[in-house]
Amino acid sequence: MGSYQNGVVDGERSATPVDKGVDFAQYFCTYAFLFHQKEMLSDRVRMDAYFNSIFQNKHHFQGKTVLDVGAGSGILAIWSAQAGARKVYAVEATKMSEHARALVRANKLEDVVEVIEGSMEEVTLPEKVDVIISEWMGYFLLRESMFDSVICARDRWLKPMGIMYPSHARMWVAPIRSGSVDKKINDYEDAMDDWYHFTNETKNKYGVDMSVLKKSFSEEQRKYYLQTSLWSNLHPHQVIGTAALVKEIDCLTVTVNDILEVRSNLSSSITLENTRLCGFGGWFDVHFRGRKEDPAQQEIELTTAPSIDNGTHWGQQVYSTVLLS
Amino acid sequence: MGSYQNGVVDGERSATPVDKGVDFAQYFCTYAFLFHQKEMLSDRVRMDAYFNSIFQNKHHFQGKTVLDVGAGSGILAIWSAQAGARKVYAVEATKMSEHARALVRANKLEDVVEVIEGSMEEVTLPEKVDVIISEWMGYFLLRESMFDSVICARDRWLKPMGIMYPSHARMWVAPIRSGSVDKKINDYEDAMDDWYHFTNETKNKYGVDMSVLKKSFSEEQRKYYLQTSLWSNLHPHQVIGTAALVKEIDCLTVTVNDILEVRSNLSSSITLENTRLCGFGGWFDVHFRGRKEDPAQQEIELTTAPSIDNGTHWGQQVYSTVLLS
């Protein structure tokens, strides 16, 4: 049988809980590609935020030791070194680490930046560090659960007065209007119509009654079309009410348990007249504030809220109101 | 970092040789979906060929024991039972086996068809079988390498005079014309132009020189755009010369070694005037002939050659002439 991945940019198929090995396999595969790294390196808002957070807070880096978790191409490690770090450990699980090593050499920083290929949970560093820097955020902050590795790194390798870059993270949800939600409902209904014709044909032409599978098929399609968030690049005008804060994270103290689930009672006021509530948009922001004992001189914010000019590759996640039914 | 699979229907990205565990993970994931099974069950040419091969050769099934390798929804197992088999073992590695079990029951064949969840390499059957039936063919026949499991099944479980369904397979290559090849070359050149701008920007704006990665990026893109086959549904008019046979397989005798590689000296004559050679199209056919000692009464062919009315979900694979440069 021929098998090809449908062009799925939005949402993601997930039948039974995916075996962790499977999920990791699919996850790490993407990050081994330069093409993918380049996409992230071309996200100007992302790049500006990290660049500014480091170079406008050199006091956190000069003469210090730094750990870059999930270093990828090594860009954060390189900037940390350029900002004056004494030593930088760049840990990267995929073969991208080889490219990171080449970049470090090409930028004459091999005396400062040490690239280590391996998972954060397994590698051993020669010392604890003053700063942990990482760009770990997935869609709606926690998709990919890379933050688990950052927490692990912090618990194993951060000095008692060490600093996290970023230091804080928040998740937001706001009511939105969006044509894409209607489309998904139509797609689901089309899929079920097609199922009806399919089972008729299979019975009449091929003598096999497949109707017993209708419920399972319907659940699978419902999950795919309606109960999976949709990646979107929302226009601010699509946000029709106040944004509600659904989670706040202090990167110095958060535990893996804290991020296993996101549960929140939220309320929001619709602020646009003559509009239709189609669903909810979710996004996040992170902040670079240092810590109470050693604050940033310049606090930097990286936000992925709907924006005309300052969109990011994260977009926002759209959840249809059908989810609630 | 947000990570989403680009909508890749054609070809496939592959950097370093993919870890087998990774490849299996991605492979089995797709087959656990009813949506995907339905796609294959809706391929009329595929369904007709297997249906006819069984029901026009009942003598091979009546009172016999059958093994369905990679049973999926169980359709072949069900047909085998309906054609009179005494006992059918339907082996399926994914949770799709649960749906197969439900289908067997709904079609009142639970006394004949036993669904076994597991991999062919690991399961144990109570007896050897008279017939091994399987729909194992991937793109250009051997993509997915499921045939390894069929060969394993044959060597472990087929009786000495047992029969393979299908019995034979062939791979064909023909010269073609296709606009998609030009598009891929353009896409590759655009990607390299964009790399140039990207490295400039990263150097000027962010102080990091990424030019050392150009060669690796170029190889990765070249491989992706130009050295990966493209799924296509060719029109017969796009075939501009004679088809050359590049591999012949006797399913009774072929070994795993025989299919590790496909090597062939081929020659073809261009039969269309005033045309342009853009690349080569590859496809396959399989036959249901039984065996010398116990031939089919009605030989059936399933071909995936370019066709106006009888296309299949396999399409054909297109290799650009740039591959040769």
XYZ file of C-alpha atoms in Angstrom:
650
model
C 0.000 0.000 0.000
C 1.284 3.433 -0.805
C 1.384 5.749 2.148
C 1.923 9.479 2.077
C 1.546 12.116 4.713
C -1.278 14.397 3.770
C -0.150 17.990 3.646
C -1.037 18.706 7.222
C 0.144 22.081 8.374
C -2.676 22.645 10.781
C -3.420 20.570 13.800
C -2.187 17.048 14.018
C -3.579 13.578 13.830
C -3.457 11.571 16.985
C -5.368 8.347 17.409
C -4.499 6.489 20.581
C -2.008 8.160 22.960
C 1.152 8.198 20.877
C 3.972 6.039 22.116
C 6.633 8.360 23.504
C 9.262 6.778 21.312
C 7.163 7.539 18.266
C 6.612 11.131 19.314
C 10.322 11.676 19.999
C 11.217 10.111 16.685
C 9.022 12.463 14.734
C 10.127 15.413 16.844
C 13.877 15.046 16.598
C 13.755 14.227 12.913
C 12.607 17.725 12.000
C 15.247 19.473 14.055
C 18.097 17.753 12.259
C 17.365 19.787 9.137
C 19.145 23.031 8.331
C 16.042 24.103 6.455
C 14.072 24.003 9.664
C 16.742 25.791 11.673
C 16.845 28.483 9.020
C 13.085 28.975 9.350
C 13.487 29.694 13.031
C 16.584 31.834 12.488
C 14.573 33.900 10.001
C 11.887 34.700 12.558
C 12.859 38.299 13.151
C 10.754 38.817 16.262
C 12.215 35.732 17.874
C 15.759 36.660 16.888
C 15.429 40.278 18.034
C 14.060 39.276 21.442
C 16.870 36.864 22.255
C 19.546 39.091 20.720
C 18.407 42.093 22.744
C 17.858 40.121 25.932
C 21.514 39.029 25.815
C 23.279 42.130 24.514
C 21.252 44.558 26.616
C 22.053 42.507 29.707
C 25.746 41.771 29.249
C 26.291 41.919 32.990
C 24.573 38.540 33.191
C 27.045 37.030 30.720
C 30.432 38.699 31.120
C 32.856 36.261 32.713
C 30.013 33.837 33.444
C 29.278 30.202 32.531
C 26.270 29.509 30.338
C 24.287 26.420 29.307
C 22.268 26.514 26.064
C 19.627 23.778 26.205
C 18.623 22.411 22.805
C 21.201 24.572 21.081
C 20.222 23.746 17.488
C 22.453 25.779 15.227
C 24.159 27.212 18.330
C 23.058 30.803 17.821
C 22.233 31.520 21.477
C 25.516 29.961 22.597
C 27.416 32.078 20.097
C 25.699 35.272 21.211
C 26.361 34.403 24.848
C 30.049 34.036 24.040
C 30.089 37.281 22.053
C 28.471 39.001 25.054
C 31.504 37.991 27.117
C 30.770 34.591 28.655
C 33.811 32.755 30.007
C 32.444 29.339 28.981
C 29.335 28.176 27.129
C 28.013 24.604 26.936
C 25.727 24.090 23.945
C 23.789 20.825 24.305
C 21.997 19.520 21.210
C 20.420 16.075 20.793
C 20.477 15.819 16.988
C 23.222 15.809 14.362
C 22.594 19.541 14.071
C 25.286 19.676 16.761
C 27.868 19.093 14.015
C 26.705 22.214 12.205
C 26.742 24.105 15.491
C 30.354 23.066 15.989
C 31.243 24.294 12.490
C 29.516 27.622 13.170
C 31.338 28.081 16.451
C 34.668 27.509 14.712
C 33.797 29.779 11.771
C 32.985 32.540 14.255
C 36.247 31.934 16.162
C 34.626 30.992 19.441
C 35.866 27.446 19.877
C 37.785 28.414 23.021
C 34.589 29.525 24.709
C 31.740 27.425 23.257
C 31.749 23.681 23.724
C 29.094 21.837 21.696
C 27.900 18.605 23.285
C 25.775 16.158 21.325
C 23.287 14.378 23.528
C 20.092 14.749 25.486
C 19.974 17.107 28.413
C 18.833 14.286 30.634
C 21.941 12.255 29.883
C 24.899 14.574 29.369
C 27.369 15.454 32.098
C 28.852 18.935 32.362
C 32.165 19.702 34.081
C 30.543 22.364 36.249
C 27.340 24.117 37.239
C 26.437 27.297 35.358
C 25.436 30.891 36.062
C 22.906 31.123 33.212
C 20.638 28.679 31.422
C 19.439 30.009 28.087
C 17.057 28.170 25.823
C 14.511 28.715 23.142
C 12.168 25.904 24.131
C 8.740 27.277 23.402
C 6.393 25.259 21.216
C 3.012 26.121 19.796
C 0.874 27.655 22.530
C 4.020 27.475 24.677
C 3.968 23.861 25.757
C 3.569 21.867 22.546
C 6.622 19.587 22.198
C 7.169 19.578 25.963
C 10.800 20.582 25.500
C 10.432 22.555 28.687
C 10.772 19.317 30.648
C 14.391 19.205 29.496
C 14.993 22.796 30.545
C 13.616 22.056 34.015
C 15.838 18.997 34.203
C 18.838 21.114 33.186
C 17.980 23.703 35.797
C 17.659 21.170 38.598
C 20.934 19.479 37.669
C 23.172 22.296 36.488
C 22.059 25.776 37.591
C 23.985 27.385 40.448
C 21.912 28.478 43.464
C 21.813 32.134 42.354
C 21.721 31.273 38.665
C 19.444 32.914 36.094
C 16.999 31.571 33.515
C 16.714 33.066 30.019
C 13.751 33.525 29.616
C 12.733 33.964 33.247
C 8.934 33.910 32.905
C 6.233 32.637 30.561
C 2.504 33.151 30.241
C -0.316 31.572 28.264
C -3.270 33.614 27.039
C -6.665 32.789 25.563
C -9.086 35.178 23.875
C -12.394 34.810 22.058
C -12.046 35.143 18.283
C -13.912 35.119 15.033
C -12.490 32.951 12.242
C -13.705 31.485 8.978
C -11.431 28.493 9.358
C -13.627 27.003 12.064
C -16.623 26.772 9.717
C -14.429 25.163 7.138
C -13.382 22.474 9.568
C -16.965 21.696 10.465
C -17.788 21.365 6.765
C -14.767 19.149 6.217
C -15.898 16.894 9.043
C -19.425 16.663 7.663
C -18.072 15.933 4.190
C -15.914 13.165 5.621
C -18.960 11.561 7.255
C -21.053 11.850 4.069
C -18.245 10.182 2.207
C -18.145 7.405 4.788
C -21.771 6.652 4.064
C -21.096 6.262 0.340
C -17.964 4.279 1.033
C -19.701 1.681 3.200
C -22.530 1.323 0.671
C -20.075 0.673 -2.136
C -17.970 -1.740 -0.122
C -21.079 -3.720 0.803
C -22.699 -3.781 -2.637
C -19.619 -4.191 -4.758
C -17.289 -6.165 -2.522
C -19.616 -7.978 -0.132
C -18.118 -6.631 3.081
C -20.170 -4.727 5.631
C -18.035 -1.977 7.180
C -20.819 -0.127 8.962
C -19.673 -1.455 12.359
C -16.666 0.915 12.077
C -18.731 4.081 11.684
C -18.467 5.132 15.318
C -14.691 4.690 15.414
C -14.272 6.512 12.124
C -16.470 9.342 13.332
C -14.479 9.690 16.545
C -11.229 9.699 14.626
C -12.452 12.363 12.212
C -14.039 14.428 14.942
C -10.796 14.418 16.809
C -8.874 15.349 13.712
C -11.115 18.079 12.400
C -12.735 19.542 15.489
C -10.809 18.652 18.582
C -7.376 19.541 17.349
C -6.150 23.062 17.484
C -5.490 24.802 14.212
C -2.353 26.810 13.545
C -3.300 30.261 12.496
C -1.829 33.699 11.999
C -4.607 35.772 13.486
C -5.166 39.397 12.618
C -5.723 41.552 15.709
C -9.188 42.371 14.383
C -10.109 38.731 14.802
C -9.742 39.040 18.553
C -13.227 40.008 19.686
C -12.800 40.129 23.453
C -10.421 40.491 26.357
C -7.532 38.085 26.660
C -7.541 35.865 29.751
C -4.383 34.690 31.468
C -4.561 30.909 31.781
C -1.102 30.061 33.051
C 1.883 31.829 34.574
C 5.279 30.224 34.853
C 8.286 31.280 36.877
C 11.092 29.412 35.131
C 13.172 29.350 38.319
C 10.608 27.460 40.363
C 8.215 25.631 38.007
C 8.174 21.813 38.192
C 7.404 19.193 35.564
C 4.184 18.442 37.467
C 3.079 22.064 37.117
C 3.110 21.796 33.344
C 1.593 18.335 32.931
C -1.765 19.978 32.467
C -3.156 23.391 31.794
C -6.348 23.956 33.738
C -7.965 27.326 34.159
C -11.227 29.024 34.925
C -11.276 31.915 32.572
C -13.617 34.724 31.822
C -13.554 37.153 28.992
C -15.732 40.013 27.812
C -16.717 40.332 24.203
C -15.658 43.804 23.113
C -16.778 43.798 19.495
C -20.357 44.414 18.476
C -22.189 42.563 15.708
C -19.772 39.692 15.696
C -19.794 35.928 16.035
C -17.876 33.853 18.526
C -16.185 31.112 16.497
C -13.702 29.879 19.016
C -10.675 30.780 21.085
C -7.187 31.773 20.132
C -4.282 30.754 22.329
C -0.805 32.276 22.429
C 2.043 32.933 24.817
C 4.684 35.422 25.806
C 7.981 35.061 27.599
C 9.997 37.610 29.517
C 13.655 38.112 30.248
C 13.731 39.711 33.711
C 16.628 37.998 35.435
C 15.901 37.292 39.125
C 15.167 39.342 42.202
C 18.747 39.143 43.461
C 20.200 39.843 40.022
C 17.665 41.536 37.795
C 17.940 42.383 34.107
C 19.055 45.907 33.330
C 16.754 45.860 30.339
C 13.646 43.690 30.577
C 12.740 42.168 27.222
C 9.419 40.672 26.169
C 8.825 38.176 23.373
C 5.107 37.966 22.623
C 3.250 35.874 20.058
C -0.040 37.756 20.408
C -1.892 38.491 17.168
C -0.030 41.250 15.378
C 0.044 42.839 11.950
C 3.772 43.504 11.682
C 5.299 41.401 14.431
C 3.968 37.940 13.778
C 6.119 34.929 14.552
C 6.421 31.420 13.184
C 4.473 30.240 16.243
C 1.283 31.953 15.091
C -1.554 31.244 17.466
C -3.589 28.125 18.165
C -7.288 28.225 17.333
C -9.778 26.080 19.206
C -13.278 25.905 17.758
C -16.337 26.326 19.941
C -17.482 22.929 18.682
C -14.869 21.563 21.111
C -17.177 22.595 23.876
C -20.135 20.674 22.517
C 10.531 26.653 18.838
C 7.366 25.891 16.984
C 7.683 22.998 14.622
C 5.227 22.015 11.938
C 5.491 19.499 9.133
C 5.465 21.326 5.850
C 2.711 20.068 3.605
C 4.840 17.498 1.899
C 2.890 15.199 -0.352
C 5.674 14.702 -2.828
C 8.977 13.117 -2.156
C 10.321 13.003 1.342
C 12.975 14.692 3.357
C 15.825 12.536 4.461
C 19.034 13.962 5.839
C 21.317 11.336 7.297
C 20.183 7.702 6.956
C 17.056 7.604 9.109
C 17.286 5.503 12.221
C 15.188 2.386 11.625
C 13.226 2.995 14.783
C 12.325 6.435 13.536
C 11.245 5.139 10.155
C 9.111 2.393 11.710
C 7.546 4.884 14.076
C 6.449 7.158 11.287
C 5.340 4.207 9.176
C 3.151 2.392 11.644
C 1.579 5.605 12.895
C -0.200 6.209 9.597
C -1.601 2.716 9.328
C -3.381 2.927 12.656
C -5.846 5.415 11.152
C -9.190 4.361 9.697
C -8.955 7.373 7.417
C -5.889 5.925 5.804
C -7.345 2.424 5.521
C -10.422 3.929 3.886
C -8.224 5.664 1.299
C -6.765 2.327 0.277
C -10.144 0.566 0.413
C -11.482 3.255 -1.934
C -8.845 2.529 -4.562
C -11.087 0.740 -7.022
C -8.336 -0.698 -9.208
C -6.590 -2.147 -6.164
C -9.813 -3.531 -4.727
C -10.958 -5.043 -8.031
C -7.632 -6.796 -8.619
C -7.546 -8.494 -5.223
C -11.268 -9.239 -5.221
C -11.079 -10.855 -8.657
C -7.836 -12.700 -7.942
C -9.527 -14.399 -4.983
C -13.052 -15.008 -6.244
C -11.964 -16.075 -9.729
C -9.548 -18.570 -8.174
C -11.637 -20.103 -5.400
C -9.900 -23.430 -5.893
C -6.891 -21.902 -4.190
C -8.969 -20.974 -1.128
C -11.703 -23.552 -0.617
C -10.925 -25.667 2.428
C -7.444 -24.145 2.643
C -5.499 -22.246 5.303
C -4.533 -18.640 4.564
C -2.199 -16.053 6.102
C -2.874 -12.347 5.479
C 0.313 -10.393 6.147
C -0.266 -6.811 7.296
C -4.015 -7.335 7.326
C -5.004 -3.741 8.062
C -8.787 -3.606 8.128
C -8.833 -7.355 7.371
C -10.451 -7.097 3.949
C -8.270 -9.722 2.251
C -8.749 -12.110 5.154
C -12.504 -11.622 4.980
C -12.599 -12.241 1.240
C -10.450 -15.349 1.659
C -12.946 -16.683 4.195
C -15.887 -15.801 1.960
C -14.161 -17.671 -0.887
C -14.248 -20.800 1.277
C -11.053 -20.900 3.311
C -11.093 -23.283 6.274
C -8.956 -20.975 8.428
C -7.471 -17.494 7.935
C -4.807 -15.847 10.093
C -4.848 -12.053 9.763
C -1.661 -10.566 11.218
C -1.616 -6.806 11.817
C 1.009 -4.859 13.774
C -1.046 -1.779 14.694
C -4.206 -1.209 16.735
C -6.043 -1.422 13.434
C -6.238 -5.114 14.364
C -9.050 -4.230 16.781
C -11.099 -2.797 13.946
C -10.297 -5.853 11.847
C -11.624 -8.058 14.645
C -14.838 -6.017 14.777
C -15.248 -6.292 11.016
C -14.739 -10.056 11.069
C -17.427 -10.390 13.723
C -19.847 -8.040 11.953
C -19.464 -10.147 8.816
C -20.003 -13.375 10.804
C -16.640 -14.911 10.059
C -15.168 -15.194 13.542
C -15.091 -18.972 13.268
C -12.799 -18.785 10.267
C -10.737 -15.592 10.600
C -8.394 -15.154 13.542
C -6.925 -11.656 13.883
C -3.494 -11.567 15.516
C -1.968 -8.281 16.638
C 1.783 -8.275 16.271
C 4.615 -8.132 13.811
C 5.066 -10.930 11.317
C 8.591 -11.467 12.542
C 7.403 -12.169 16.070
C 4.024 -13.902 15.976
C 3.589 -17.663 16.178
C 0.912 -19.433 14.152
C -0.533 -22.838 15.107
C 0.212 -24.251 11.660
C 1.737 -23.626 8.261
C -0.545 -22.273 5.532
C -1.530 -23.055 1.949
C -1.755 -19.412 0.832
C -0.042 -16.195 1.841
C -1.953 -13.135 0.705
C -0.779 -9.592 1.231
C -1.080 -6.122 -0.158
C 2.464 -5.020 0.604
C 3.366 -2.803 -2.315
C 4.653 0.690 -1.620
C 5.403 3.521 -3.977
C 7.413 2.209 -6.913
C 6.843 -1.221 -5.370
C 9.499 -1.297 -2.697
C 9.000 1.930 -0.741
C 8.224 0.983 2.880
C 10.048 -2.329 2.522
C 7.029 -4.202 3.853
C 7.973 -6.976 1.473
C 10.689 -8.042 3.925
C 7.901 -9.116 6.283
C 6.142 -11.063 3.534
C 9.362 -12.919 2.720
C 9.824 -13.661 6.416
C 6.257 -14.972 6.589
C 6.825 -17.144 3.554
C 10.026 -18.644 4.906
C 8.458 -19.381 8.285
C 4.863 -20.289 7.501
C 4.238 -21.308 3.855
C 3.796 -25.002 3.150
C 6.182 -26.512 0.548
C 3.561 -26.338 -2.256
C 2.013 -23.152 -0.934
C 1.000 -20.167 -3.080
C 1.756 -16.446 -2.914
C -0.900 -13.814 -3.649
C 0.413 -11.935 -5.618
C 2.855 -14.366 -7.202
C 4.997 -11.957 -9.246
C 5.995 -8.298 -9.313
C 7.790 -6.070 -11.809
C 9.251 -2.569 -11.772
C 9.194 -0.388 -14.873
C 10.868 2.867 -15.863
C 10.049 5.062 -18.864
C 11.212 8.445 -20.129
C 8.675 11.197 -19.527
C 7.953 14.854 -19.981
C 6.717 16.758 -16.945
C 6.408 20.384 -15.889
C 6.906 19.447 -12.268
C 10.604 18.821 -12.814
C 11.209 22.411 -13.905
C 9.302 23.615 -10.900
C 11.542 21.650 -8.590
C 14.664 23.093 -10.170
C 13.240 26.580 -9.693
C 12.338 25.822 -6.097
C 15.875 24.662 -5.443
C 17.367 27.775 -7.012
C 14.988 29.975 -5.018
C 16.029 28.215 -1.839
C 19.698 28.934 -2.587
C 18.999 32.590 -3.422
C 17.154 32.869 -0.173
C 20.120 31.324 1.664
C 22.336 34.087 0.330
C 20.033 36.795 1.704
C 19.623 34.914 4.943
C 23.359 34.684 5.642
C 23.818 38.346 4.793
C 21.114 39.385 7.198
C 22.323 37.127 9.979
C 25.809 38.524 9.614
C 24.905 42.190 9.374
C 22.053 42.279 11.846
C 23.017 39.606 14.352
C 26.783 39.366 14.027
C 26.950 35.655 13.241
C 28.579 34.338 10.079
C 26.613 31.327 8.807
C 28.293 31.041 5.417
C 30.265 27.967 6.533
C 26.963 26.026 6.386
C 26.231 26.816 2.753
C 27.552 23.533 1.406
C 25.563 21.452 3.889
C 22.424 23.481 3.268
C 22.863 23.132 -0.474
C 23.275 19.358 -0.209
C 20.226 19.087 1.981
C 18.109 21.156 -0.408
C 19.472 19.403 -3.462
C 18.571 16.097 -1.957
C 15.117 17.314 -1.031
C 14.224 19.050 -4.266
C 16.130 17.179 -6.909
C 17.232 13.802 -5.663
C 13.969 12.695 -4.183
C 11.328 11.146 -6.332
C 8.111 13.038 -6.755
C 4.714 11.390 -6.454
C 2.767 12.020 -9.589
C -0.308 10.856 -11.417
C 1.074 10.760 -14.938
C -1.086 10.996 -18.019
C -0.192 8.352 -20.621
C 0.697 11.174 -23.017
C 3.520 12.132 -20.691
C 5.267 8.858 -21.396
C 7.495 9.677 -24.354
C 9.307 6.397 -24.896
C 9.330 2.684 -24.340
C 9.077 1.336 -20.805
C 12.084 -0.646 -19.593
C 11.818 -3.535 -17.157
C 14.201 -2.866 -14.271
C 13.298 -5.635 -11.856
C 11.380 -8.894 -11.857
C 10.376 -10.682 -8.700
C 9.119 -14.212 -8.199
C 7.462 -13.978 -4.809
C 8.062 -17.693 -4.148
C 11.833 -17.469 -4.446
C 12.946 -13.869 -3.910
C 15.184 -13.174 -0.904
C 15.609 -10.069 1.237
C 19.057 -9.631 -0.314
C 17.527 -9.516 -3.786
C 15.504 -6.444 -2.879
C 18.098 -4.526 -0.882
C 18.948 -2.627 -4.028
C 17.516 -2.047 -7.453
C 20.252 -1.944 -10.053
C 19.604 -2.109 -13.763
C 21.081 -1.254 -17.105
C 18.162 0.014 -19.040
C 17.584 1.312 -22.488
C 14.590 3.011 -23.911
C 13.640 4.553 -27.246
C 11.994 7.938 -27.396
C 8.821 7.471 -29.396
C 7.441 10.988 -29.391
C 8.696 13.663 -31.736
C 9.245 17.288 -30.806
C 9.356 16.579 -27.125
C 11.634 17.147 -24.173
C 13.053 14.542 -21.858
C 12.393 15.798 -18.321
C 12.999 12.681 -16.360
C 11.855 9.143 -15.736
C 8.649 7.737 -14.377
C 8.704 4.576 -12.309
C 5.824 2.249 -11.570
C 5.091 -1.418 -10.916
C 2.685 -4.221 -11.596
C 1.902 -7.425 -9.751
C 0.369 -10.620 -11.020
C -1.715 -13.364 -9.476
C -0.663 -16.522 -11.350
C -0.488 -19.162 -8.656
C 2.442 -21.551 -9.154
C 3.521 -24.041 -11.769
C 2.176 -27.018 -9.806
C -1.051 -25.210 -8.935
C -1.738 -22.375 -11.343
C -4.479 -19.765 -11.191
C -7.557 -20.529 -13.254
C -7.831 -16.819 -13.981
C -4.623 -14.816 -14.030
C -5.126 -11.301 -12.723
C -2.889 -8.282 -13.216
C -2.745 -5.178 -11.029
C -0.812 -2.456 -12.832
C 0.021 1.083 -11.738
C 1.166 2.242 -15.188
C 0.026 5.719 -16.248
C -3.658 5.511 -17.081
C -6.532 7.876 -17.702
C -9.317 5.873 -16.073
C -7.502 3.267 -14.021
C -5.157 5.277 -11.868
C -4.344 4.102 -8.372
C -3.360 5.787 -5.128
C 0.217 4.671 -5.822
C 0.529 6.995 -8.805
C 4.004 6.836 -10.275
C 7.369 8.100 -9.050
C 9.063 10.797 -11.081
C 12.851 11.148 -11.121
C 14.223 14.296 -12.708
C 17.082 14.166 -15.177
C 18.956 16.525 -12.881
C 19.490 13.434 -10.704
C 21.906 12.256 -13.343
C 24.011 15.405 -13.220
